[in-house]
Structures are given as structure tokens and as C-alpha cells.
């Protein structure tokens, strides 16, 4: 036994062995891991040559909206400047009274939470399931009060959240279900629906690291005409360009009036033209990510204390590993430390702290020194045990990519298997 562990130890790059991987893997941060080619260059050049860079004069953004709506099989799509903006449009469409509550999880990008505060509503945190890190409907149910207006479900890493249960729960309490699909293009839910189509509102991101990108950008989808119109108006200073008055119609311009508090969150024609080309590649991108993920999942099957994501419907934005530190010999931090010298970067916890432990909430840093609308709300450690267990060592995320080759995946598998052998000997 002693000899074997010593041999395992010598295999590890951390202790002088040969790294499993010596060249960089394809990355979403540059062309190596992005499917951008002449088609995007041609599209964006066409927009530049037209001189129509803004969606109010060009047709690319309207084109993106109808392409994306058709792709998802929904009635309305509203383009905007980021995924965070998309969530802001969704919350603004819900139009909560100041101080009303919106339920979400603490294991997500801050873009899920910040729009709630921006609309003067209160983020209320429910816990996640340990199997995937998605919102647990039972925990969400416990958090509903007379002030709750909406629930935001994130399909974390592209793993389908329990949106059928959540939609039913929302229905019982007259709440709106918002799906955060920033990581979930083509994620399929348990009932076979595409992510973003079960809730009343679905929010997508086109930021650099997502399945498809326009650098930044976002889109809200809905089958509810009133919610969609409110979202559209909110992104455009609540300027009703869709309702020309008889006085201005003939001049081809619309009355400059502002129906409610809105901002300018419009997506540019440059972004939209790129997004339209990216959309034509989305099915292949997700299929390739799924194929690569299936290969790694297969190779890691049977390693004690390491679980991969449930495969059904998952779109693999990242590749999460769920650890039982007792059985796996170390937690996510221990694994990350030994994987790094192998040439494989793993991020323990995905984020460093739950959203409810960030200073914006714990220090009530919102509007001036008022703390509004959360001055009376306590945030901080202890709110959601599963969220904290995952962030605290039971979750390790690996970058994932459509451009990984089988050999790339095999290097990742080798590194994890090596580290696991040493830690569990
Ligand atoms: C990326 C992301 C966002 C925010 O999108 P941006 O385009 O970066 O503003 C929101 N929610 C989740 C789950 C994300 O992954």
C-alpha cells in the first residue's frame, strides 16, 4: 500500500511527474474556443457598410429577434445589451411594487440578482439541490410570502432546473416565473421543453463566454404579449415606437413620449448581425459540447466520491463535478490544487461566495446611504446550507468547450483520474 501511494504521488505533476496537459485547451476567451469565422466578419461588415448601426434605423436587431423567437418556438423576443439587462427587462416587466420580493438562489452570476435591486425589489434566497445546484422547489415554496412577486430559476451550467414544478408553484401563488437561461441555450427540461419557454419570461446572454456570443448582448423571450411589450418599452426609454400617433405618423416618426421609467438597453446592429450568424451554429455547438461531456462523464464513471452532472437535457456551459470529500479523498479545493499543475484549471464552487454574502447585500450598498430597499433585511452566511456546501468544497467546475477534441477530453480525464487515484489510495 505504501509503495503504491508513493508511486501515485510520483505520477502527479505537483510532485515532479509529467503533467497530463502541457498546451492550453481551447478557450472561450479567444478564437481557439469560439466558432467565429468569415460569416460573422461578412455580417458585421455589411452593417458597417450600410451605415445603420443602431436598431432604430437598421433591421438586424428585428431580424435577430424574429430568428431567435422562431428558433425557440416562442411568440416574442426582445433584444438588449446584456444578460443582466435581459433580467432587468424581465423584472421591470413584472413591475414589482417597491419592497416586494423575488426569490432566487445564491449560486449564480450576480446578473441574476442585481436587476432585482435595480427595480427596488428585495432578493430572497432559497436553497439549491446538491445534485446539480439548481433551485429546490421545496425551498422556494418555504420562502413565499404575501410580498413575493416572482421566482427566478437559473439553469445552472445548462442543467435543466425543475421549471415544471416551479411554474406550478408560481401559478398557485400568482407569481411570475422567470428563467435565467444565460448558461442554458438548448437545455431541455424534464418535460422536453426548451429552457426559457416554461416560465412567463426567459432571459439569455450573448456575453463572450456563453454558448454563442456577440461580445455582449441579451434577449428576453415570452409568450405573453403584455410582458413582452413592457420589456421592449423598458429597453427603449419606454418610448412607444409601436404606437405612432396620427399627428406624427405621416412624418415617419413617433411622438417622443415616455410611458414609464425605462432605460436604454438596446442591442446594436453590429451585435445583432453577429448573433444571427452565431445562432445558425448553436445546434452544432451544443451537440459538440454534449458529445465531449458524454466522453468525460463516461471516463469518470465509477470514481468514488465524484459525480458528473445529470446528462439529460444538459447543455454543458461548464462541466461541473460534485464531490463527496469523504469518498473522493479531498474537497474541490484539494482537487483544484493538484489539477492545476496537471494543466487543468478547475474552479472550486464556481463562485467564491454565495450572492447573499456579497457586500452589495451584506453592507446594504444600494442607493446613497439609505440601504433601500434592503435596509431591514439581513444577508450573510448561514442562509442556505446546500448552496454553502457546494461553494465550500463540494463543487468543482471545469471550463467546457465545443472545440475540445477527443484527445483534449482524454487529457482532462487522465488528470482527474491521476489525482483521484492518489487522493483515494
Ligand atoms: C452570464 C450570466 C448572467 C449575466 O449575463 P451578462 O451578459 O454577463 O450580463 C446572468 N445569469 C447567469 C446565470 C449567467 O451565467
CSV table of C-alpha atoms and ligand atoms in Angstrom, one decimal:
chain,number,residue,atom,x,y,z
A,1,UNK,CA,0.0,0.0,0.0
A,2,UNK,CA,2.7,2.5,1.0
A,3,UNK,CA,4.6,1.8,-2.2
A,4,UNK,CA,1.5,2.2,-4.3
A,5,UNK,CA,0.7,5.6,-2.8
A,6,UNK,CA,4.3,6.7,-3.3
A,7,UNK,CA,4.0,5.6,-7.0
A,8,UNK,CA,0.8,7.5,-7.4
A,9,UNK,CA,2.4,10.5,-5.8
A,10,UNK,CA,5.3,10.5,-8.2
A,11,UNK,CA,2.9,10.4,-11.1
A,12,UNK,CA,1.5,13.8,-10.1
A,13,UNK,CA,2.8,16.9,-11.8
A,14,UNK,CA,2.6,18.6,-8.4
A,15,UNK,CA,5.3,16.2,-7.2
A,16,UNK,CA,7.5,16.1,-10.2
A,17,UNK,CA,5.5,13.8,-12.6
A,18,UNK,CA,4.7,14.6,-16.1
A,19,UNK,CA,1.6,16.9,-16.5
A,20,UNK,CA,-1.4,15.4,-18.2
A,21,UNK,CA,-1.6,18.5,-20.3
A,22,UNK,CA,1.2,20.8,-21.5
A,23,UNK,CA,-0.5,23.0,-24.1
A,24,UNK,CA,-3.5,25.3,-23.5
A,25,UNK,CA,-7.0,23.9,-24.1
A,26,UNK,CA,-9.4,25.7,-26.4
A,27,UNK,CA,-10.8,28.7,-24.5
A,28,UNK,CA,-13.9,30.8,-24.7
A,29,UNK,CA,-11.7,33.8,-24.2
A,30,UNK,CA,-10.3,33.7,-27.8
A,31,UNK,CA,-10.8,32.2,-31.2
A,32,UNK,CA,-9.5,28.8,-30.1
A,33,UNK,CA,-12.8,28.1,-28.4
A,34,UNK,CA,-15.2,30.3,-30.3
A,35,UNK,CA,-16.8,29.5,-33.7
A,36,UNK,CA,-16.3,32.8,-35.3
A,37,UNK,CA,-15.4,32.9,-39.0
A,38,UNK,CA,-15.8,34.8,-42.2
A,39,UNK,CA,-19.6,34.6,-41.9
A,40,UNK,CA,-19.6,36.9,-38.8
A,41,UNK,CA,-17.0,39.1,-40.4
A,42,UNK,CA,-19.1,39.4,-43.5
A,43,UNK,CA,-22.3,40.2,-41.5
A,44,UNK,CA,-20.8,42.9,-39.3
A,45,UNK,CA,-19.0,44.4,-42.3
A,46,UNK,CA,-22.4,44.6,-44.1
A,47,UNK,CA,-23.8,46.5,-41.2
A,48,UNK,CA,-20.8,48.9,-41.2
A,49,UNK,CA,-21.1,49.5,-44.9
A,50,UNK,CA,-24.8,50.3,-44.5
A,51,UNK,CA,-24.1,53.0,-42.0
A,52,UNK,CA,-27.0,51.7,-39.9
A,53,UNK,CA,-25.5,50.8,-36.6
A,54,UNK,CA,-28.5,51.4,-34.3
A,55,UNK,CA,-31.5,49.1,-34.2
A,56,UNK,CA,-33.9,52.0,-34.6
A,57,UNK,CA,-32.7,52.6,-38.1
A,58,UNK,CA,-31.4,49.1,-39.2
A,59,UNK,CA,-33.1,45.7,-39.5
A,60,UNK,CA,-30.6,43.3,-38.0
A,61,UNK,CA,-31.9,43.5,-34.4
A,62,UNK,CA,-35.5,43.0,-35.5
A,63,UNK,CA,-34.2,40.1,-37.6
A,64,UNK,CA,-32.3,38.6,-34.6
A,65,UNK,CA,-35.5,38.9,-32.5
A,66,UNK,CA,-37.6,37.0,-35.1
A,67,UNK,CA,-34.9,34.4,-35.8
A,68,UNK,CA,-34.5,33.7,-32.1
A,69,UNK,CA,-38.2,33.6,-31.3
A,70,UNK,CA,-38.7,31.2,-34.2
A,71,UNK,CA,-35.8,29.1,-33.1
A,72,UNK,CA,-37.3,28.7,-29.6
A,73,UNK,CA,-40.8,28.5,-30.8
A,74,UNK,CA,-42.0,31.5,-28.8
A,75,UNK,CA,-44.0,34.5,-29.8
A,76,UNK,CA,-41.8,37.4,-28.7
A,77,UNK,CA,-38.1,38.1,-28.3
A,78,UNK,CA,-36.7,41.4,-27.2
A,79,UNK,CA,-33.0,42.1,-27.7
A,80,UNK,CA,-31.0,44.1,-25.2
A,81,UNK,CA,-27.4,44.9,-24.3
A,82,UNK,CA,-26.5,42.0,-21.9
A,83,UNK,CA,-27.8,39.0,-20.0
A,84,UNK,CA,-28.0,41.3,-16.9
A,85,UNK,CA,-30.1,43.7,-19.0
A,86,UNK,CA,-32.3,40.9,-20.1
A,87,UNK,CA,-33.0,40.0,-16.4
A,88,UNK,CA,-33.6,43.7,-15.7
A,89,UNK,CA,-36.1,43.8,-18.5
A,90,UNK,CA,-37.8,40.7,-17.1
A,91,UNK,CA,-38.0,42.2,-13.6
A,92,UNK,CA,-39.2,45.5,-14.9
A,93,UNK,CA,-41.9,43.7,-16.9
A,94,UNK,CA,-43.1,42.1,-13.7
A,95,UNK,CA,-43.2,45.6,-12.3
A,96,UNK,CA,-42.9,44.9,-8.6
A,97,UNK,CA,-44.0,47.4,-6.0
A,98,UNK,CA,-41.0,48.8,-4.1
A,99,UNK,CA,-40.1,46.3,-1.3
A,100,UNK,CA,-41.8,43.3,-2.9
A,101,UNK,CA,-39.8,40.1,-3.0
A,102,UNK,CA,-38.3,38.0,-5.7
A,103,UNK,CA,-37.0,34.5,-5.0
A,104,UNK,CA,-33.7,33.3,-6.4
A,105,UNK,CA,-30.6,31.2,-5.4
A,106,UNK,CA,-27.3,32.3,-4.1
A,107,UNK,CA,-25.4,30.2,-6.6
A,108,UNK,CA,-25.4,32.2,-9.8
A,109,UNK,CA,-23.9,35.1,-11.6
A,110,UNK,CA,-24.6,38.4,-9.9
A,111,UNK,CA,-26.6,39.3,-13.1
A,112,UNK,CA,-29.4,37.2,-11.7
A,113,UNK,CA,-29.7,39.3,-8.5
A,114,UNK,CA,-28.7,42.9,-9.3
A,115,UNK,CA,-31.7,43.7,-11.5
A,116,UNK,CA,-34.0,42.9,-8.6
A,117,UNK,CA,-32.3,45.6,-6.5
A,118,UNK,CA,-32.3,48.0,-9.5
A,119,UNK,CA,-36.1,47.7,-9.6
A,120,UNK,CA,-36.3,48.4,-5.8
A,121,UNK,CA,-37.4,44.8,-5.0
A,122,UNK,CA,-35.9,42.6,-2.4
A,123,UNK,CA,-33.9,39.5,-3.3
A,124,UNK,CA,-35.0,36.5,-1.2
A,125,UNK,CA,-32.7,33.5,-1.3
A,126,UNK,CA,-33.9,29.9,-1.5
A,127,UNK,CA,-31.6,26.9,-1.4
A,128,UNK,CA,-30.4,24.6,-4.2
A,129,UNK,CA,-30.3,20.9,-4.6
A,130,UNK,CA,-26.9,19.2,-4.0
A,131,UNK,CA,-27.2,17.1,-7.2
A,132,UNK,CA,-27.0,20.0,-9.6
A,133,UNK,CA,-27.0,23.3,-7.8
A,134,UNK,CA,-30.4,24.4,-9.1
A,135,UNK,CA,-33.3,26.0,-7.2
A,136,UNK,CA,-35.0,23.4,-5.0
A,137,UNK,CA,-38.8,23.9,-5.4
A,138,UNK,CA,-39.5,22.9,-1.8
A,139,UNK,CA,-37.1,25.6,-0.5
A,140,UNK,CA,-38.6,28.2,-2.9
A,141,UNK,CA,-42.1,27.3,-1.6
A,142,UNK,CA,-40.9,28.0,2.0
A,143,UNK,CA,-39.8,31.5,1.0
A,144,UNK,CA,-43.1,32.6,-0.5
A,145,UNK,CA,-44.7,35.4,1.5
A,146,UNK,CA,-47.6,37.9,0.8
A,147,UNK,CA,-44.9,40.1,-0.8
A,148,UNK,CA,-43.5,37.7,-3.3
A,149,UNK,CA,-44.0,38.6,-6.9
A,150,UNK,CA,-41.7,36.3,-8.9
A,151,UNK,CA,-39.3,33.4,-8.8
A,152,UNK,CA,-36.1,33.3,-10.9
A,153,UNK,CA,-34.8,29.8,-11.8
A,154,UNK,CA,-31.3,29.5,-13.2
A,155,UNK,CA,-30.5,26.5,-15.3
A,156,UNK,CA,-27.0,26.4,-13.8
A,157,UNK,CA,-24.2,25.2,-16.1
A,158,UNK,CA,-27.0,24.4,-18.6
A,159,UNK,CA,-28.5,21.7,-16.3
A,160,UNK,CA,-32.3,21.9,-16.5
A,161,UNK,CA,-33.9,23.4,-13.4
A,162,UNK,CA,-37.2,22.0,-12.1
A,163,UNK,CA,-39.2,24.6,-14.0
A,164,UNK,CA,-42.4,22.5,-14.3
A,165,UNK,CA,-42.7,22.2,-10.5
A,166,UNK,CA,-41.7,25.9,-10.2
A,167,UNK,CA,-44.3,27.0,-12.8
A,168,UNK,CA,-47.0,25.1,-10.9
A,169,UNK,CA,-45.8,26.6,-7.6
A,170,UNK,CA,-45.8,30.1,-9.1
A,171,UNK,CA,-49.3,29.5,-10.5
A,172,UNK,CA,-50.7,28.6,-7.2
A,173,UNK,CA,-49.4,31.8,-5.7
A,174,UNK,CA,-50.0,34.1,-8.7
A,175,UNK,CA,-46.3,34.7,-9.2
A,176,UNK,CA,-44.3,35.1,-12.4
A,177,UNK,CA,-41.6,32.5,-13.2
A,178,UNK,CA,-38.5,34.0,-14.8
A,179,UNK,CA,-36.0,31.5,-16.3
A,180,UNK,CA,-32.3,32.6,-16.3
A,181,UNK,CA,-31.1,30.8,-19.4
A,182,UNK,CA,-27.7,32.6,-19.7
A,183,UNK,CA,-26.0,29.2,-19.4
A,184,UNK,CA,-28.8,27.2,-21.0
A,185,UNK,CA,-29.1,27.6,-24.7
A,186,UNK,CA,-30.9,24.4,-25.9
A,187,UNK,CA,-31.2,23.0,-22.4
A,188,UNK,CA,-34.2,20.6,-22.4
A,189,UNK,CA,-36.4,20.5,-19.3
A,190,UNK,CA,-37.8,17.2,-17.9
A,191,UNK,CA,-41.0,17.6,-20.0
A,192,UNK,CA,-38.9,18.2,-23.1
A,193,UNK,CA,-39.4,21.9,-23.4
A,194,UNK,CA,-36.5,24.2,-24.3
A,195,UNK,CA,-35.2,26.3,-21.4
A,196,UNK,CA,-36.8,29.7,-21.4
A,197,UNK,CA,-40.2,28.5,-22.6
A,198,UNK,CA,-41.8,27.2,-19.4
A,199,UNK,CA,-41.7,30.4,-17.4
A,200,UNK,CA,-43.5,33.5,-18.5
A,201,UNK,CA,-40.1,35.1,-19.3
A,202,UNK,CA,-36.8,33.6,-20.4
A,203,UNK,CA,-33.5,35.5,-20.3
A,204,UNK,CA,-30.5,34.8,-22.4
A,205,UNK,CA,-27.0,36.3,-22.7
A,206,UNK,CA,-24.6,36.8,-25.6
A,207,UNK,CA,-21.6,37.6,-23.5
A,208,UNK,CA,-18.2,36.3,-24.6
A,209,UNK,CA,-18.3,33.1,-22.5
A,210,UNK,CA,-21.8,31.8,-23.3
A,211,UNK,CA,-22.6,29.1,-25.9
A,212,UNK,CA,-23.0,31.8,-28.6
A,213,UNK,CA,-21.7,35.4,-28.4
A,214,UNK,CA,-21.8,38.9,-29.8
A,215,UNK,CA,-19.3,40.1,-27.2
A,216,UNK,CA,-22.1,41.3,-25.0
A,217,UNK,CA,-25.9,41.2,-25.6
A,218,UNK,CA,-29.0,39.7,-24.3
A,219,UNK,CA,-32.5,38.6,-25.1
A,220,UNK,CA,-35.8,38.2,-23.3
A,221,UNK,CA,-38.4,35.7,-24.7
A,222,UNK,CA,-42.0,35.4,-23.8
A,223,UNK,CA,-45.4,34.2,-25.0
A,224,UNK,CA,-47.2,36.9,-23.0
A,225,UNK,CA,-47.8,39.9,-25.2
A,226,UNK,CA,-48.2,42.4,-22.3
A,227,UNK,CA,-45.0,41.3,-20.5
A,228,UNK,CA,-43.1,41.3,-23.8
A,229,UNK,CA,-44.3,44.8,-24.7
A,230,UNK,CA,-43.3,46.1,-21.2
A,231,UNK,CA,-39.9,44.6,-21.6
A,232,UNK,CA,-39.5,46.1,-25.0
A,233,UNK,CA,-40.5,49.5,-23.8
A,234,UNK,CA,-38.2,49.3,-20.8
A,235,UNK,CA,-35.2,48.8,-23.0
A,236,UNK,CA,-36.1,51.8,-25.1
A,237,UNK,CA,-36.9,54.6,-22.5
A,238,UNK,CA,-40.5,53.5,-22.6
A,239,UNK,CA,-40.8,55.3,-25.9
A,240,UNK,CA,-43.9,53.8,-27.7
A,241,UNK,CA,-42.5,53.5,-31.2
A,242,UNK,CA,-45.0,50.8,-31.9
A,243,UNK,CA,-47.9,53.2,-31.5
A,244,UNK,CA,-47.5,56.2,-33.8
A,245,UNK,CA,-50.0,58.9,-33.3
A,246,UNK,CA,-51.9,60.3,-36.2
A,247,UNK,CA,-50.1,63.6,-35.8
A,248,UNK,CA,-46.7,62.1,-36.3
A,249,UNK,CA,-47.3,59.0,-38.4
A,250,UNK,CA,-47.2,60.8,-41.7
A,251,UNK,CA,-43.8,62.3,-40.9
A,252,UNK,CA,-42.5,58.7,-40.3
A,253,UNK,CA,-41.5,59.5,-36.8
A,254,UNK,CA,-43.2,58.7,-33.5
A,255,UNK,CA,-44.2,61.0,-30.7
A,256,UNK,CA,-41.4,61.4,-28.2
A,257,UNK,CA,-43.1,60.5,-25.0
A,258,UNK,CA,-42.2,58.1,-22.2
A,259,UNK,CA,-44.8,55.9,-20.7
A,260,UNK,CA,-43.0,54.9,-17.6
A,261,UNK,CA,-39.5,54.7,-16.1
A,262,UNK,CA,-37.4,52.9,-18.7
A,263,UNK,CA,-33.7,53.0,-19.8
A,264,UNK,CA,-31.7,52.5,-22.9
A,265,UNK,CA,-30.7,48.8,-23.1
A,266,UNK,CA,-30.9,48.4,-26.9
A,267,UNK,CA,-28.6,46.0,-28.7
A,268,UNK,CA,-26.7,47.4,-31.6
A,269,UNK,CA,-27.0,46.3,-35.2
A,270,UNK,CA,-23.3,45.1,-35.0
A,271,UNK,CA,-24.1,42.8,-32.2
A,272,UNK,CA,-27.4,41.5,-33.7
A,273,UNK,CA,-25.8,40.8,-37.1
A,274,UNK,CA,-23.1,38.6,-35.3
A,275,UNK,CA,-25.8,37.0,-33.1
A,276,UNK,CA,-27.8,35.9,-36.2
A,277,UNK,CA,-24.8,34.1,-37.6
A,278,UNK,CA,-23.9,32.6,-34.3
A,279,UNK,CA,-27.5,31.2,-34.0
A,280,UNK,CA,-27.0,29.2,-37.1
A,281,UNK,CA,-24.1,27.4,-35.3
A,282,UNK,CA,-25.8,26.9,-32.0
A,283,UNK,CA,-27.2,23.4,-32.6
A,284,UNK,CA,-23.7,22.1,-33.6
A,285,UNK,CA,-22.0,23.9,-30.7
A,286,UNK,CA,-24.3,22.4,-28.1
A,287,UNK,CA,-24.2,18.9,-29.8
A,288,UNK,CA,-20.4,19.1,-29.7
A,289,UNK,CA,-20.3,20.2,-26.1
A,290,UNK,CA,-22.7,17.3,-25.2
A,291,UNK,CA,-20.6,14.8,-27.1
A,292,UNK,CA,-17.4,15.9,-25.3
A,293,UNK,CA,-19.2,15.9,-22.0
A,294,UNK,CA,-20.5,12.4,-22.6
A,295,UNK,CA,-17.0,11.2,-23.2
A,296,UNK,CA,-15.6,12.7,-20.0
A,297,UNK,CA,-18.7,11.6,-18.0
A,298,UNK,CA,-18.1,8.0,-19.3
A,299,UNK,CA,-14.4,8.1,-18.4
A,300,UNK,CA,-15.0,9.4,-14.9
A,301,UNK,CA,-17.8,6.9,-14.1
A,302,UNK,CA,-17.0,4.8,-11.1
A,303,UNK,CA,-14.5,7.2,-9.5
A,304,UNK,CA,-15.6,7.1,-5.8
A,305,UNK,CA,-17.0,10.4,-4.5
A,306,UNK,CA,-17.0,12.1,-7.9
A,307,UNK,CA,-20.3,12.7,-9.7
A,308,UNK,CA,-20.8,14.4,-13.0
A,309,UNK,CA,-23.9,16.4,-14.0
A,310,UNK,CA,-27.1,14.6,-14.9
A,311,UNK,CA,-26.8,14.3,-18.7
A,312,UNK,CA,-30.5,14.5,-19.6
A,313,UNK,CA,-31.1,17.8,-21.4
A,314,UNK,CA,-27.9,19.4,-20.1
A,315,UNK,CA,-26.3,21.9,-22.5
A,316,UNK,CA,-22.9,22.0,-20.7
A,317,UNK,CA,-21.9,25.6,-20.3
A,318,UNK,CA,-19.3,24.4,-17.8
A,319,UNK,CA,-18.6,20.8,-16.7
A,320,UNK,CA,-19.4,20.5,-13.0
A,321,UNK,CA,-18.1,17.8,-10.7
A,322,UNK,CA,-19.9,17.1,-7.5
A,323,UNK,CA,-17.6,15.8,-4.7
A,324,UNK,CA,-18.2,13.8,-1.6
A,325,UNK,CA,-14.9,14.8,0.1
A,326,UNK,CA,-15.1,11.7,2.4
A,327,UNK,CA,-15.0,9.3,-0.5
A,328,UNK,CA,-13.0,11.4,-3.0
A,329,UNK,CA,-10.2,11.9,-0.6
A,330,UNK,CA,-10.3,15.7,-0.8
A,331,UNK,CA,-12.7,18.6,-1.4
A,332,UNK,CA,-12.9,20.8,-4.5
A,333,UNK,CA,-10.0,23.0,-3.3
A,334,UNK,CA,-7.8,20.0,-2.8
A,335,UNK,CA,-8.6,18.7,-6.3
A,336,UNK,CA,-8.1,22.1,-7.9
A,337,UNK,CA,-4.6,22.4,-6.3
A,338,UNK,CA,-3.5,19.1,-7.7
A,339,UNK,CA,-5.1,19.6,-11.1
A,340,UNK,CA,-3.5,23.0,-11.8
A,341,UNK,CA,0.0,21.6,-12.2
A,342,UNK,CA,-1.5,18.9,-14.5
A,343,UNK,CA,-2.5,21.8,-16.8
A,344,UNK,CA,-6.2,21.6,-16.0
A,345,UNK,CA,-7.9,24.6,-14.4
A,346,UNK,CA,-10.8,23.8,-12.0
A,347,UNK,CA,-12.7,26.5,-10.1
A,348,UNK,CA,-14.0,25.3,-6.7
A,349,UNK,CA,-17.5,26.4,-6.0
A,350,UNK,CA,-18.0,28.2,-9.4
A,351,UNK,CA,-18.3,31.5,-7.4
A,352,UNK,CA,-16.3,32.3,-4.2
A,353,UNK,CA,-19.2,33.2,-2.0
A,354,UNK,CA,-23.0,33.0,-2.3
A,355,UNK,CA,-24.6,36.0,-3.8
A,356,UNK,CA,-26.1,36.8,-0.4
A,357,UNK,CA,-22.6,37.2,1.1
A,358,UNK,CA,-21.5,39.9,-1.3
A,359,UNK,CA,-21.1,43.4,0.0
A,360,UNK,CA,-23.9,44.9,-2.0
A,361,UNK,CA,-26.3,42.9,0.1
A,362,UNK,CA,-24.4,42.4,3.4
A,363,UNK,CA,-23.5,46.1,3.6
A,364,UNK,CA,-26.7,47.3,2.0
A,365,UNK,CA,-24.8,49.2,-0.6
A,366,UNK,CA,-27.6,50.3,-2.9
A,367,UNK,CA,-28.9,53.9,-3.1
A,368,UNK,CA,-26.8,56.5,-1.3
A,369,UNK,CA,-26.6,55.6,2.3
A,370,UNK,CA,-30.3,54.6,2.5
A,371,UNK,CA,-29.8,50.9,2.2
A,372,UNK,CA,-33.1,50.9,0.3
A,373,UNK,CA,-34.9,48.5,-0.2
A,374,UNK,CA,-33.0,46.0,1.9
A,375,UNK,CA,-32.1,48.1,4.9
A,376,UNK,CA,-34.2,45.9,7.1
A,377,UNK,CA,-33.0,42.6,5.6
A,378,UNK,CA,-30.2,40.6,6.9
A,379,UNK,CA,-28.0,38.8,4.5
A,380,UNK,CA,-24.9,36.6,5.1
A,381,UNK,CA,-23.6,33.2,5.9
A,382,UNK,CA,-26.0,30.5,7.1
A,383,UNK,CA,-29.0,31.3,4.8
A,384,UNK,CA,-28.8,28.3,2.5
A,385,UNK,CA,-26.8,25.2,3.7
A,386,UNK,CA,-26.7,23.4,0.3
A,387,UNK,CA,-25.5,26.5,-1.5
A,388,UNK,CA,-22.8,26.9,1.0
A,389,UNK,CA,-21.8,23.2,0.9
A,390,UNK,CA,-21.4,23.4,-2.9
A,391,UNK,CA,-19.4,26.6,-2.8
A,392,UNK,CA,-17.5,25.4,0.2
A,393,UNK,CA,-15.9,22.4,-1.4
A,394,UNK,CA,-18.4,20.0,-2.9
A,395,UNK,CA,-18.5,21.6,-6.4
A,396,UNK,CA,-15.6,21.9,-8.8
A,397,UNK,CA,-16.3,23.5,-12.3
A,398,UNK,CA,-14.2,22.8,-15.3
A,399,UNK,CA,-14.2,25.1,-18.4
A,400,UNK,CA,-16.0,23.4,-21.2
A,401,UNK,CA,-15.8,23.8,-25.0
A,402,UNK,CA,-17.3,22.8,-28.3
A,403,UNK,CA,-13.8,22.8,-29.8
A,404,UNK,CA,-12.3,20.2,-27.5
A,405,UNK,CA,-11.0,17.2,-29.4
A,406,UNK,CA,-11.3,13.7,-28.0
A,407,UNK,CA,-7.6,14.0,-27.1
A,408,UNK,CA,-8.3,17.1,-25.1
A,409,UNK,CA,-11.1,15.4,-23.2
A,410,UNK,CA,-8.8,12.4,-22.6
A,411,UNK,CA,-6.1,14.7,-21.1
A,412,UNK,CA,-8.7,16.1,-18.7
A,413,UNK,CA,-9.9,12.6,-17.8
A,414,UNK,CA,-6.3,11.5,-17.2
A,415,UNK,CA,-5.5,14.4,-14.9
A,416,UNK,CA,-8.6,13.8,-12.8
A,417,UNK,CA,-8.1,10.1,-12.7
A,418,UNK,CA,-4.5,10.5,-11.6
A,419,UNK,CA,-5.3,13.0,-8.8
A,420,UNK,CA,-8.2,10.8,-7.7
A,421,UNK,CA,-6.0,7.7,-7.6
A,422,UNK,CA,-3.5,9.4,-5.3
A,423,UNK,CA,-6.1,11.0,-3.0
A,424,UNK,CA,-8.2,7.8,-2.6
A,425,UNK,CA,-5.4,5.3,-2.2
B,1,LIG,C1,-23.7,35.4,-17.6
B,1,LIG,C2,-24.8,35.3,-16.7
B,1,LIG,C3,-25.7,36.3,-16.5
B,1,LIG,C4,-25.4,37.7,-16.9
B,1,LIG,O1,-25.2,37.9,-18.2
B,1,LIG,P1,-24.2,39.1,-18.8
B,1,LIG,O2,-24.5,39.0,-20.2
B,1,LIG,O3,-22.8,38.7,-18.4
B,1,LIG,O4,-24.7,40.3,-18.2
B,1,LIG,C5,-26.8,36.1,-15.7
B,1,LIG,N1,-27.1,34.9,-15.2
B,1,LIG,C6,-26.3,33.9,-15.4
B,1,LIG,C7,-26.7,32.5,-14.8
B,1,LIG,C8,-25.1,34.0,-16.2
B,1,LIG,O5,-24.3,32.9,-16.4
